[in-house]
Amino acid sequence: FVRKTRRCYPNPYSCIDVREGFEKREASQCTWTHFMSEIDGSRDGSPTFFEVPLSSTKYFISVYAPENSAYTLTVLADIGAFPRPGANGRLTARQLSELQVQISWDASGFVPPGISDAKQYWVYSSMLLESDNRTNMAVFLRPDKIMNTVCGLQNNTDRQYSIIPADQCSNGKCNATIDGVITDKRYVFNIVAESYRGHRMAYAGLIMRTNWEVIRQAANDRTLRVVGAVSGSVLG
């Protein structure tokens, strides 16, 4: 919730009620608000960005959650220091072998350029439970298990899988190889870009089911010849 010029607003309680039996989220009733994220529940757990022009206007910000939550609020005047994931955060993946997956992504950019640059990329990998499913396309995976924000990845994984220096990327393309995956399991992969100013931004994330089946053909009675392999499939 963002309001210009008036300190006592915005007031989330003017349009949100979490009392049992009286639950409501009515955006039209939010008083004295210039900007707010979606409050109908469809984007609970997703990151919100609000960018304003440089001016002398004062902005007052309220962060509200209808249930006990943890969040990070970053206010940045020099927006050129903040990494912006390339290709809108899209990742690609392919299975190289039975126990090995390669993920690829576009290098992050900076607007305006010249303020900072990418220092390194944090690679995250986590095996999903069969019950782990996306609630909607705006949240990856769901509000209580977020895998496309920096703090969400830190809270829902033991640690990063590896760190790739930005100078290892070539022509704006970056790759990382992940070893030790288990066949026929779903994995979530994601990347966090870090700038030299220390600001971090997560990519969109990707879910992949590993599946490696070697197909052999008998050349003679004593020899088997490998003629192909079925690799993993990207689910989202």
C-alpha positions as MATLAB code, in Angstrom:
seq = 'FVRKTRRCYPNPYSCIDVREGFEKREASQCTWTHFMSEIDGSRDGSPTFFEVPLSSTKYFISVYAPENSAYTLTVLADIGAFPRPGANGRLTARQLSELQVQISWDASGFVPPGISDAKQYWVYSSMLLESDNRTNMAVFLRPDKIMNTVCGLQNNTDRQYSIIPADQCSNGKCNATIDGVITDKRYVFNIVAESYRGHRMAYAGLIMRTNWEVIRQAANDRTLRVVGAVSGSVLG';
ca = [
       0.000    0.000    0.000;
       1.468    3.360   -1.048;
       0.193    6.842   -0.321;
       1.649   10.223   -1.289;
       1.891   13.217    1.057;
      -0.182   11.916    4.028;
       1.642   10.123    6.815;
      -1.376    8.432    8.430;
      -2.371    6.659    5.203;
      -2.555    4.177    3.554;
      -4.552    2.090    5.997;
      -4.843   -1.620    5.057;
      -7.401   -2.143    7.833;
      -9.874    0.041    5.945;
     -10.407   -2.696    3.340;
      -9.143   -5.945    4.874;
     -10.761   -7.867    7.711;
      -9.312  -11.159    8.984;
     -11.750  -11.770   11.819;
     -13.291  -15.219   11.673;
     -16.682  -15.016   10.024;
     -16.044  -11.468    8.743;
     -13.196  -12.123    6.308;
     -13.028   -9.664    3.421;
     -10.593   -8.031    1.002;
     -12.281   -5.158   -0.815;
      -9.834   -3.099   -2.879;
     -12.492   -0.504   -3.705;
     -12.834    0.351   -0.012;
      -9.138    1.059    0.610;
      -8.990    4.724    1.636;
      -6.365    7.222    0.619;
      -4.267    4.811   -1.408;
      -2.410    5.719   -4.593;
      -1.052    2.232   -5.271;
      -1.487   -1.262   -3.879;
      -0.700   -4.796   -4.906;
      -3.478   -7.278   -5.626;
      -5.259   -8.074   -2.355;
      -7.768  -10.675   -3.563;
      -5.429  -13.514   -2.571;
      -4.358  -14.428   -6.111;
      -0.865  -13.001   -5.621;
      -0.262  -13.811   -1.960;
       3.402  -14.675   -1.628;
       4.502  -13.031   -4.877;
       6.975  -10.107   -4.931;
       5.700   -6.565   -5.531;
       7.697   -3.773   -7.171;
       6.749   -0.098   -7.125;
       8.841    2.444   -9.013;
       8.287    6.196   -8.750;
       9.953    9.158  -10.486;
      12.592   11.128   -8.615;
      10.814   14.060   -6.994;
      10.393   15.880   -3.702;
       7.089   14.111   -3.040;
       6.961   12.027    0.132;
       5.684    8.477   -0.116;
       4.362    6.462    2.806;
       4.355    2.678    2.555;
       2.488    0.015    4.517;
       3.213   -3.708    4.240;
       0.383   -5.922    5.414;
      -0.122   -9.697    5.611;
      -3.408  -11.338    6.661;
      -1.459  -14.051    8.496;
       1.882  -14.329   10.266;
       4.512  -13.783    7.577;
       8.101  -12.708    7.057;
       9.036  -10.216    4.356;
      11.833   -7.972    3.152;
      11.197   -4.342    2.218;
      13.868   -2.665    0.095;
      13.795    1.045   -0.686;
      16.372    1.989   -3.288;
      17.065    5.456   -4.696;
      19.727    4.337   -7.193;
      17.747    1.787   -9.200;
      20.669    1.166  -11.567;
      22.332   -0.842   -8.790;
      19.557   -3.446   -8.796;
      19.951   -6.487  -11.109;
      17.116   -7.244  -13.512;
      16.967  -10.883  -14.683;
      17.489  -11.377  -18.392;
      14.676  -12.731  -20.604;
      12.192  -11.815  -17.856;
      13.751  -14.423  -15.573;
      13.146  -17.411  -17.853;
      15.258  -20.523  -17.249;
      15.810  -23.545  -19.477;
      17.018  -26.993  -18.459;
      18.085  -30.248  -20.033;
      19.211  -33.535  -18.594;
      22.760  -34.374  -19.633;
      22.913  -37.831  -18.084;
      21.073  -39.994  -15.591;
      22.423  -38.022  -12.633;
      23.188  -34.656  -14.227;
      21.110  -31.631  -15.263;
      22.219  -28.404  -16.944;
      20.276  -25.179  -16.424;
      20.725  -22.062  -18.554;
      19.689  -18.431  -18.188;
      20.259  -15.004  -19.700;
      22.596  -12.648  -17.870;
      20.975   -9.932  -15.786;
      20.883   -6.320  -16.925;
      20.833   -2.908  -15.262;
      18.671    0.146  -15.992;
      20.158    2.675  -16.369;
      23.424    0.949  -17.310;
      26.791    1.870  -15.835;
      25.740    2.134  -12.185;
      26.660   -1.431  -11.282;
      27.152   -4.822  -12.890;
      26.497   -8.472  -12.158;
      28.987   -9.979   -9.724;
      27.792  -13.579   -9.452;
      24.827  -15.932   -9.691;
      23.559  -18.149   -6.880;
      22.273  -21.526   -8.111;
      19.524  -23.239   -6.110;
      18.243  -26.795   -6.482;
      15.647  -28.588   -4.379;
      13.759  -31.859   -4.786;
      10.000  -31.443   -4.479;
       7.557  -33.613   -2.584;
       4.745  -35.237   -4.536;
       2.345  -32.946   -2.654;
       4.194  -29.779   -3.735;
       2.038  -28.129   -6.392;
       1.651  -24.571   -7.650;
      -1.410  -22.746   -6.380;
      -1.535  -20.342   -9.359;
       0.753  -18.929  -12.029;
       1.574  -15.810  -10.002;
       3.177  -17.707   -7.113;
       6.054  -20.155   -7.362;
       5.211  -22.517   -5.641;
       2.681  -21.340   -3.056;
       2.509  -18.658   -0.335;
       4.010  -20.918    2.359;
       6.784  -22.230    0.101;
       8.070  -19.452   -2.134;
      10.841  -20.358   -4.554;
      11.138  -17.225   -6.708;
      12.302  -14.650   -4.167;
      15.686  -14.296   -2.499;
      14.418  -14.818    1.051;
      12.062  -17.589   -0.079;
      14.931  -19.573   -1.592;
      17.054  -19.032    1.507;
      14.253  -20.172    3.814;
      13.190  -23.225    1.794;
      16.590  -24.690    0.910;
      19.497  -25.756    3.091;
      21.915  -23.643    1.076;
      22.726  -22.709   -2.489;
      24.006  -25.485   -4.748;
      26.809  -23.372   -6.196;
      27.888  -19.824   -7.045;
      28.755  -18.960  -10.656;
      30.930  -15.846  -11.214;
      29.411  -13.516  -13.801;
      32.596  -13.575  -15.879;
      31.942  -17.248  -16.654;
      28.933  -16.263  -18.772;
      29.531  -15.950  -22.505;
      27.664  -13.624  -24.879;
      24.988  -12.995  -22.289;
      24.305  -16.711  -21.715;
      25.061  -18.539  -18.464;
      25.066  -22.244  -17.578;
      25.369  -24.386  -14.476;
      25.592  -28.169  -14.170;
      23.895  -29.902  -11.240;
      25.047  -33.374  -10.297;
      23.455  -36.041   -8.147;
      19.815  -35.743   -9.213;
      17.565  -38.760   -8.664;
      15.697  -40.328  -11.571;
      11.934  -39.812  -11.818;
      11.790  -37.013   -9.241;
      10.596  -33.432   -9.562;
      13.133  -30.696   -8.899;
      12.831  -26.950   -8.649;
      15.755  -24.917   -9.973;
      16.313  -21.198   -9.683;
      18.946  -18.502   -9.985;
      19.623  -15.391   -7.904;
      21.600  -12.577   -9.528;
      23.812  -10.437   -7.286;
      25.238   -7.040   -8.226;
      28.514   -5.518   -7.044;
      26.410   -3.285   -4.786;
      25.183   -6.404   -2.985;
      21.583   -6.308   -4.242;
      20.014   -9.634   -5.214;
      17.114  -10.591   -7.444;
      15.644  -14.040   -8.138;
      14.721  -15.409  -11.556;
      11.323  -16.960  -12.324;
      12.276  -20.537  -11.444;
      11.674  -23.846  -13.186;
      10.271  -27.277  -12.289;
      11.685  -30.356  -14.008;
      11.014  -34.075  -13.661;
      14.135  -36.155  -14.173;
      13.727  -39.177  -16.403;
      16.647  -40.965  -17.990;
      16.127  -44.194  -19.892;
      18.925  -45.639  -21.980;
      17.729  -47.496  -25.075;
      20.025  -50.275  -26.285;
      20.012  -52.433  -29.357;
      21.698  -55.793  -29.723;
      24.420  -55.651  -32.372;
      25.286  -59.321  -31.910;
      25.061  -61.946  -29.219;
      27.824  -60.372  -27.126;
      27.466  -56.639  -27.763;
      24.855  -54.065  -26.825;
      24.847  -50.803  -28.720;
      23.378  -47.604  -27.191;
      21.094  -45.986  -29.776;
      19.395  -43.279  -27.735;
      18.230  -41.949  -24.400;
      15.107  -40.322  -23.017;
      15.942  -37.308  -20.859;
      14.054  -35.208  -18.331;
      10.992  -33.079  -19.036;
      10.385  -29.477  -17.989;
       7.051  -29.089  -16.192;
       6.878  -25.355  -15.603;
];
